[in-house]
mmCIF file of C-alpha atoms and ligand atoms in Angstrom:
data_model
loop_
_atom_site.group_PDB
_atom_site.id
_atom_site.type_symbol
_atom_site.label_atom_id
_atom_site.label_comp_id
_atom_site.label_asym_id
_atom_site.label_seq_id
_atom_site.Cartn_x
_atom_site.Cartn_y
_atom_site.Cartn_z
ATOM 1 C CA MET A 1 330.972 95.077 17.841
ATOM 2 C CA ILE A 2 332.204 91.696 19.063
ATOM 3 C CA LYS A 3 329.970 88.794 17.988
ATOM 4 C CA ILE A 4 329.240 85.852 20.285
ATOM 5 C CA ALA A 5 328.875 82.312 18.953
ATOM 6 C CA PRO A 6 327.685 79.886 21.639
ATOM 7 C CA SER A 7 328.894 76.329 21.001
ATOM 8 C CA ILE A 8 326.075 73.816 21.463
ATOM 9 C CA LEU A 9 328.682 71.166 22.256
ATOM 10 C CA SER A 10 328.048 72.122 25.887
ATOM 11 C CA ALA A 11 324.253 72.210 25.590
ATOM 12 C CA ASP A 12 321.843 69.433 26.613
ATOM 13 C CA TYR A 13 322.096 66.973 23.714
ATOM 14 C CA ALA A 14 318.648 65.645 24.590
ATOM 15 C CA ALA A 15 317.141 69.077 23.957
ATOM 16 C CA LEU A 16 319.245 70.846 21.341
ATOM 17 C CA GLY A 17 316.247 72.391 19.581
ATOM 18 C CA ALA A 18 315.160 74.104 22.780
ATOM 19 C CA ALA A 19 318.757 75.165 23.488
ATOM 20 C CA VAL A 20 319.109 76.747 20.052
ATOM 21 C CA GLU A 21 315.787 78.582 20.446
ATOM 22 C CA LYS A 22 317.093 80.231 23.637
ATOM 23 C CA LEU A 23 320.201 81.649 21.950
ATOM 24 C CA SER A 24 318.378 84.546 20.263
ATOM 25 C CA GLU A 25 316.763 85.497 23.573
ATOM 26 C CA TRP A 26 320.235 85.429 25.195
ATOM 27 C CA GLY A 27 321.597 87.817 22.552
ATOM 28 C CA ALA A 28 323.829 85.428 20.580
ATOM 29 C CA ASP A 29 324.917 86.257 17.025
ATOM 30 C CA TYR A 30 325.941 82.836 15.684
ATOM 31 C CA VAL A 31 325.191 79.236 16.608
ATOM 32 C CA HIS A 32 328.515 77.385 16.658
ATOM 33 C CA LEU A 33 328.055 73.774 15.548
ATOM 34 C CA ASP A 34 331.008 71.546 16.450
ATOM 35 C CA ILE A 35 331.142 68.750 13.882
ATOM 36 C CA MET A 36 333.547 65.968 14.909
ATOM 37 C CA ASP A 37 334.291 62.723 13.020
ATOM 38 C CA GLY A 38 336.327 60.774 15.593
ATOM 39 C CA CYS A 39 339.275 60.780 13.132
ATOM 40 C CA PHE A 40 340.547 64.354 12.890
ATOM 41 C CA VAL A 41 339.708 64.732 16.603
ATOM 42 C CA PRO A 42 339.295 62.042 19.299
ATOM 43 C CA ASN A 43 335.547 62.587 19.671
ATOM 44 C CA ILE A 44 332.341 62.154 17.643
ATOM 45 C CA THR A 45 329.458 64.642 17.838
ATOM 46 C CA PHE A 46 326.934 65.115 15.017
ATOM 47 C CA GLY A 47 326.795 65.873 11.297
ATOM 48 C CA ALA A 48 324.709 67.689 8.698
ATOM 49 C CA PRO A 49 321.432 65.954 9.631
ATOM 50 C CA MET A 50 321.580 67.568 13.081
ATOM 51 C CA CYS A 51 322.313 70.945 11.475
ATOM 52 C CA LYS A 52 319.264 70.457 9.211
ATOM 53 C CA ALA A 53 317.043 69.495 12.156
ATOM 54 C CA LEU A 54 318.113 72.583 14.118
ATOM 55 C CA ARG A 55 317.738 74.980 11.170
ATOM 56 C CA LYS A 56 313.998 75.500 11.704
ATOM 57 C CA HIS A 57 314.531 76.381 15.385
ATOM 58 C CA THR A 58 316.327 79.691 14.831
ATOM 59 C CA GLY A 59 317.162 82.352 12.300
ATOM 60 C CA LEU A 60 320.654 82.880 13.753
ATOM 61 C CA VAL A 61 323.744 82.340 11.589
ATOM 62 C CA PHE A 62 324.809 78.675 11.583
ATOM 63 C CA ASP A 63 328.582 78.587 12.034
ATOM 64 C CA ALA A 64 329.669 75.003 11.270
ATOM 65 C CA HIS A 65 333.118 74.083 12.554
ATOM 66 C CA LEU A 66 334.198 70.967 10.671
ATOM 67 C CA MET A 67 336.714 69.063 12.769
ATOM 68 C CA VAL A 68 336.781 66.293 10.181
ATOM 69 C CA ASP A 69 339.230 64.709 7.775
ATOM 70 C CA ASN A 70 338.718 65.480 4.078
ATOM 71 C CA PRO A 71 336.078 68.153 4.782
ATOM 72 C CA SER A 72 335.290 68.911 1.109
ATOM 73 C CA GLN A 73 333.170 65.740 0.925
ATOM 74 C CA TRP A 74 330.695 67.290 3.421
ATOM 75 C CA VAL A 75 330.315 70.752 1.881
ATOM 76 C CA PRO A 76 327.138 70.043 -0.166
ATOM 77 C CA ALA A 77 325.488 68.341 2.817
ATOM 78 C CA PHE A 78 326.016 71.414 4.999
ATOM 79 C CA LYS A 79 324.702 73.658 2.237
ATOM 80 C CA ASP A 80 321.569 71.503 2.089
ATOM 81 C CA ALA A 81 321.365 71.574 5.896
ATOM 82 C CA GLY A 82 321.258 75.376 5.982
ATOM 83 C CA ALA A 83 324.767 76.218 7.207
ATOM 84 C CA ASP A 84 325.787 79.847 6.644
ATOM 85 C CA ILE A 85 329.489 79.497 7.441
ATOM 86 C CA VAL A 86 331.540 76.323 6.927
ATOM 87 C CA THR A 87 334.972 76.309 8.554
ATOM 88 C CA ILE A 88 337.544 73.656 7.662
ATOM 89 C CA HIS A 89 340.852 72.895 9.371
ATOM 90 C CA ILE A 90 344.002 73.699 7.406
ATOM 91 C CA GLU A 91 345.516 70.544 8.954
ATOM 92 C CA ALA A 92 342.690 68.365 7.526
ATOM 93 C CA ASP A 93 342.733 69.354 3.858
ATOM 94 C CA ARG A 94 345.595 69.086 1.364
ATOM 95 C CA HIS A 95 343.628 71.322 -1.022
ATOM 96 C CA ALA A 96 342.276 73.961 1.361
ATOM 97 C CA HIS A 97 342.286 76.718 -1.271
ATOM 98 C CA ARG A 98 340.085 74.601 -3.536
ATOM 99 C CA THR A 99 337.728 73.656 -0.682
ATOM 100 C CA LEU A 100 337.312 77.262 0.476
ATOM 101 C CA ASN A 101 336.378 78.271 -3.078
ATOM 102 C CA TYR A 102 333.984 75.308 -3.242
ATOM 103 C CA ILE A 103 332.228 76.447 -0.041
ATOM 104 C CA ARG A 104 331.893 79.971 -1.441
ATOM 105 C CA SER A 105 330.673 78.677 -4.818
ATOM 106 C CA LEU A 106 327.677 77.183 -2.997
ATOM 107 C CA GLY A 107 326.842 80.583 -1.474
ATOM 108 C CA MET A 108 328.194 79.972 2.024
ATOM 109 C CA LYS A 109 330.943 81.842 3.847
ATOM 110 C CA ALA A 110 334.247 79.961 4.098
ATOM 111 C CA GLY A 111 336.349 79.724 7.256
ATOM 112 C CA ILE A 112 339.830 78.320 7.837
ATOM 113 C CA ALA A 113 340.798 77.030 11.299
ATOM 114 C CA LEU A 114 344.235 76.665 12.887
ATOM 115 C CA ASN A 115 345.032 74.280 15.721
ATOM 116 C CA PRO A 116 347.105 75.702 18.574
ATOM 117 C CA SER A 117 350.397 74.398 17.126
ATOM 118 C CA THR A 118 349.760 75.621 13.564
ATOM 119 C CA PRO A 119 351.533 78.905 12.729
ATOM 120 C CA PRO A 120 349.577 81.830 11.210
ATOM 121 C CA SER A 121 351.844 81.610 8.143
ATOM 122 C CA ALA A 122 349.970 78.410 7.215
ATOM 123 C CA VAL A 123 346.991 80.508 6.103
ATOM 124 C CA GLU A 124 348.960 83.396 4.582
ATOM 125 C CA TYR A 125 347.930 82.491 1.012
ATOM 126 C CA LEU A 126 344.294 81.814 1.971
ATOM 127 C CA LEU A 127 343.417 85.186 3.458
ATOM 128 C CA ASP A 128 341.902 86.398 0.186
ATOM 129 C CA SER A 129 339.925 83.148 -0.240
ATOM 130 C CA CYS A 130 338.147 83.058 3.111
ATOM 131 C CA ASP A 131 335.620 85.045 5.111
ATOM 132 C CA LEU A 132 336.742 83.907 8.570
ATOM 133 C CA VAL A 133 339.911 82.693 10.269
ATOM 134 C CA LEU A 134 339.293 80.492 13.318
ATOM 135 C CA VAL A 135 342.038 80.552 15.944
ATOM 136 C CA MET A 136 341.785 77.490 18.209
ATOM 137 C CA THR A 137 342.771 78.247 21.789
ATOM 138 C CA VAL A 138 342.322 74.622 22.848
ATOM 139 C CA ASN A 139 343.260 71.369 21.169
ATOM 140 C CA PRO A 140 339.992 70.503 19.377
ATOM 141 C CA GLY A 141 337.710 67.672 20.461
ATOM 142 C CA PHE A 142 336.135 68.715 23.728
ATOM 143 C CA GLY A 143 334.421 71.588 25.510
ATOM 144 C CA GLY A 144 335.361 72.899 28.931
ATOM 145 C CA GLN A 145 339.125 72.904 28.360
ATOM 146 C CA LYS A 146 341.664 75.492 29.564
ATOM 147 C CA PHE A 147 342.431 78.459 27.306
ATOM 148 C CA ILE A 148 345.921 78.232 25.743
ATOM 149 C CA ARG A 149 347.264 81.758 26.199
ATOM 150 C CA GLY A 150 350.162 81.213 23.778
ATOM 151 C CA ALA A 151 347.678 80.547 20.956
ATOM 152 C CA ALA A 152 345.950 83.868 21.606
ATOM 153 C CA GLU A 153 349.028 85.701 20.304
ATOM 154 C CA LYS A 154 348.059 84.443 16.853
ATOM 155 C CA ILE A 155 344.984 86.676 16.898
ATOM 156 C CA SER A 156 347.069 89.845 16.693
ATOM 157 C CA VAL A 157 349.487 88.294 14.178
ATOM 158 C CA ILE A 158 346.597 87.383 11.870
ATOM 159 C CA ARG A 159 344.997 90.788 12.408
ATOM 160 C CA LYS A 160 348.273 92.380 11.233
ATOM 161 C CA MET A 161 348.495 90.015 8.244
ATOM 162 C CA LEU A 162 344.994 91.082 7.213
ATOM 163 C CA ASP A 163 345.644 94.778 7.788
ATOM 164 C CA ASP A 164 348.943 94.632 5.851
ATOM 165 C CA ARG A 165 346.985 93.216 2.898
ATOM 166 C CA GLY A 166 344.192 95.770 3.209
ATOM 167 C CA ILE A 167 341.734 92.965 3.982
ATOM 168 C CA HIS A 168 339.026 94.257 6.324
ATOM 169 C CA ASP A 169 336.103 91.897 5.673
ATOM 170 C CA VAL A 170 337.572 88.707 7.144
ATOM 171 C CA GLU A 171 336.437 87.913 10.696
ATOM 172 C CA ILE A 172 338.852 86.489 13.252
ATOM 173 C CA GLU A 173 336.981 83.981 15.410
ATOM 174 C CA VAL A 174 338.462 82.514 18.619
ATOM 175 C CA ASP A 175 337.387 79.129 19.920
ATOM 176 C CA GLY A 176 338.191 77.202 23.065
ATOM 177 C CA GLY A 177 338.318 78.057 26.758
ATOM 178 C CA VAL A 178 336.742 81.452 26.174
ATOM 179 C CA ASN A 179 335.205 82.877 29.341
ATOM 180 C CA VAL A 180 334.704 86.362 30.777
ATOM 181 C CA GLU A 181 338.383 86.560 31.777
ATOM 182 C CA THR A 182 339.964 85.156 28.595
ATOM 183 C CA ALA A 183 337.510 87.029 26.363
ATOM 184 C CA ALA A 184 339.253 90.248 27.389
ATOM 185 C CA ILE A 185 342.557 88.862 26.038
ATOM 186 C CA CYS A 186 340.877 87.911 22.755
ATOM 187 C CA ARG A 187 339.269 91.343 22.359
ATOM 188 C CA ALA A 188 342.549 93.107 23.161
ATOM 189 C CA ASN A 189 344.272 91.060 20.429
ATOM 190 C CA GLY A 190 341.688 91.990 17.798
ATOM 191 C CA ALA A 191 339.137 89.160 17.738
ATOM 192 C CA ASP A 192 335.786 89.735 15.995
ATOM 193 C CA VAL A 193 333.869 86.613 17.061
ATOM 194 C CA LEU A 194 334.134 84.646 20.309
ATOM 195 C CA VAL A 195 332.984 81.046 20.567
ATOM 196 C CA ALA A 196 331.993 79.922 24.052
ATOM 197 C CA GLY A 197 330.400 76.665 25.134
ATOM 198 C CA ASN A 198 330.966 75.866 28.759
ATOM 199 C CA ALA A 199 331.092 79.524 29.867
ATOM 200 C CA ILE A 200 327.585 80.114 28.488
ATOM 201 C CA PHE A 201 325.782 76.815 29.028
ATOM 202 C CA SER A 202 327.078 76.347 32.588
ATOM 203 C CA SER A 203 326.167 79.919 33.532
ATOM 204 C CA ASP A 204 323.290 80.762 35.887
ATOM 205 C CA ASP A 205 322.621 83.784 33.683
ATOM 206 C CA PRO A 206 323.671 83.036 30.066
ATOM 207 C CA LYS A 207 322.280 86.349 28.798
ATOM 208 C CA LYS A 208 324.464 88.269 31.259
ATOM 209 C CA THR A 209 327.470 86.069 30.439
ATOM 210 C CA ILE A 210 327.083 86.864 26.733
ATOM 211 C CA GLU A 211 326.995 90.576 27.569
ATOM 212 C CA LEU A 212 330.185 90.197 29.653
ATOM 213 C CA LEU A 213 331.925 88.231 26.887
ATOM 214 C CA ARG A 214 331.165 91.104 24.489
ATOM 215 C CA GLY A 215 332.884 93.499 26.874
HETATM 216 C C1 DX5 B 1 336.387 72.270 20.661
HETATM 217 C C2 DX5 B 1 335.314 73.062 19.936
HETATM 218 C C3 DX5 B 1 334.948 74.315 20.671
HETATM 219 C C4 DX5 B 1 334.424 74.034 22.081
HETATM 220 C C5 DX5 B 1 334.317 75.319 22.849
HETATM 221 O O1 DX5 B 1 336.890 71.291 19.797
HETATM 222 O O2 DX5 B 1 335.736 73.452 18.653
HETATM 223 O O3 DX5 B 1 333.954 75.038 19.933
HETATM 224 O O4 DX5 B 1 333.162 73.445 22.005
HETATM 225 O O5 DX5 B 1 333.870 74.976 24.121
HETATM 226 P P1 DX5 B 1 334.420 75.741 25.395
HETATM 227 O O6 DX5 B 1 334.008 77.164 25.213
HETATM 228 O O7 DX5 B 1 333.716 75.045 26.545
HETATM 229 O O8 DX5 B 1 335.913 75.576 25.407
HETATM 230 ZN ZN1 ZN B 2 334.398 74.869 17.614
#
């Protein structure tokens, strides 16, 4: 069944604990934490201390999306902060294979993210070293952007790459501009996890929206 990972980037920053507590009630599977350093992306959000502060507010999976340069330096901090999944960008790490193994060595799941212009072939030799592949369908840095339909094609390409290698335990997560309409495209292409920020937090009925995103 499709998993839903609400991104708290679109939540009320003055009340993130309360926002996170609501996610279980709304039927979410993961909490998507958008970590931005102002270098890899043109925005700054929050780091491991925020993750640690939010940890006691929910038992949901913490899905940390590191939009940061040199992400390996932050891996221990996110372990200490209670992250369950740590996703790095292939464009931000010259030694991605080493960093993915490092994340796993600390008992967390390792994800690898691709920006819209990065081809699926960039992660071809990482598919057996990760637990999740994150397909960005917006240019990272902000919530509420328009879904890039061309990037969605990568979902089915990566699904085929995994199937051709007999790899069935890697999740394909899609992130950016996901709403009820674009979620159908992601599902049709083989996505396992859908990240949604604006679609959920701007909804009058977030619980219903999550159901509709699941399809
Ligand atoms: C963008 C982040 C996304 C974003 C999703 O850099 O990685 O997780 O918050 O927000 P929406 O769903 O509003 O595009
Ligand atoms: Zn994200």
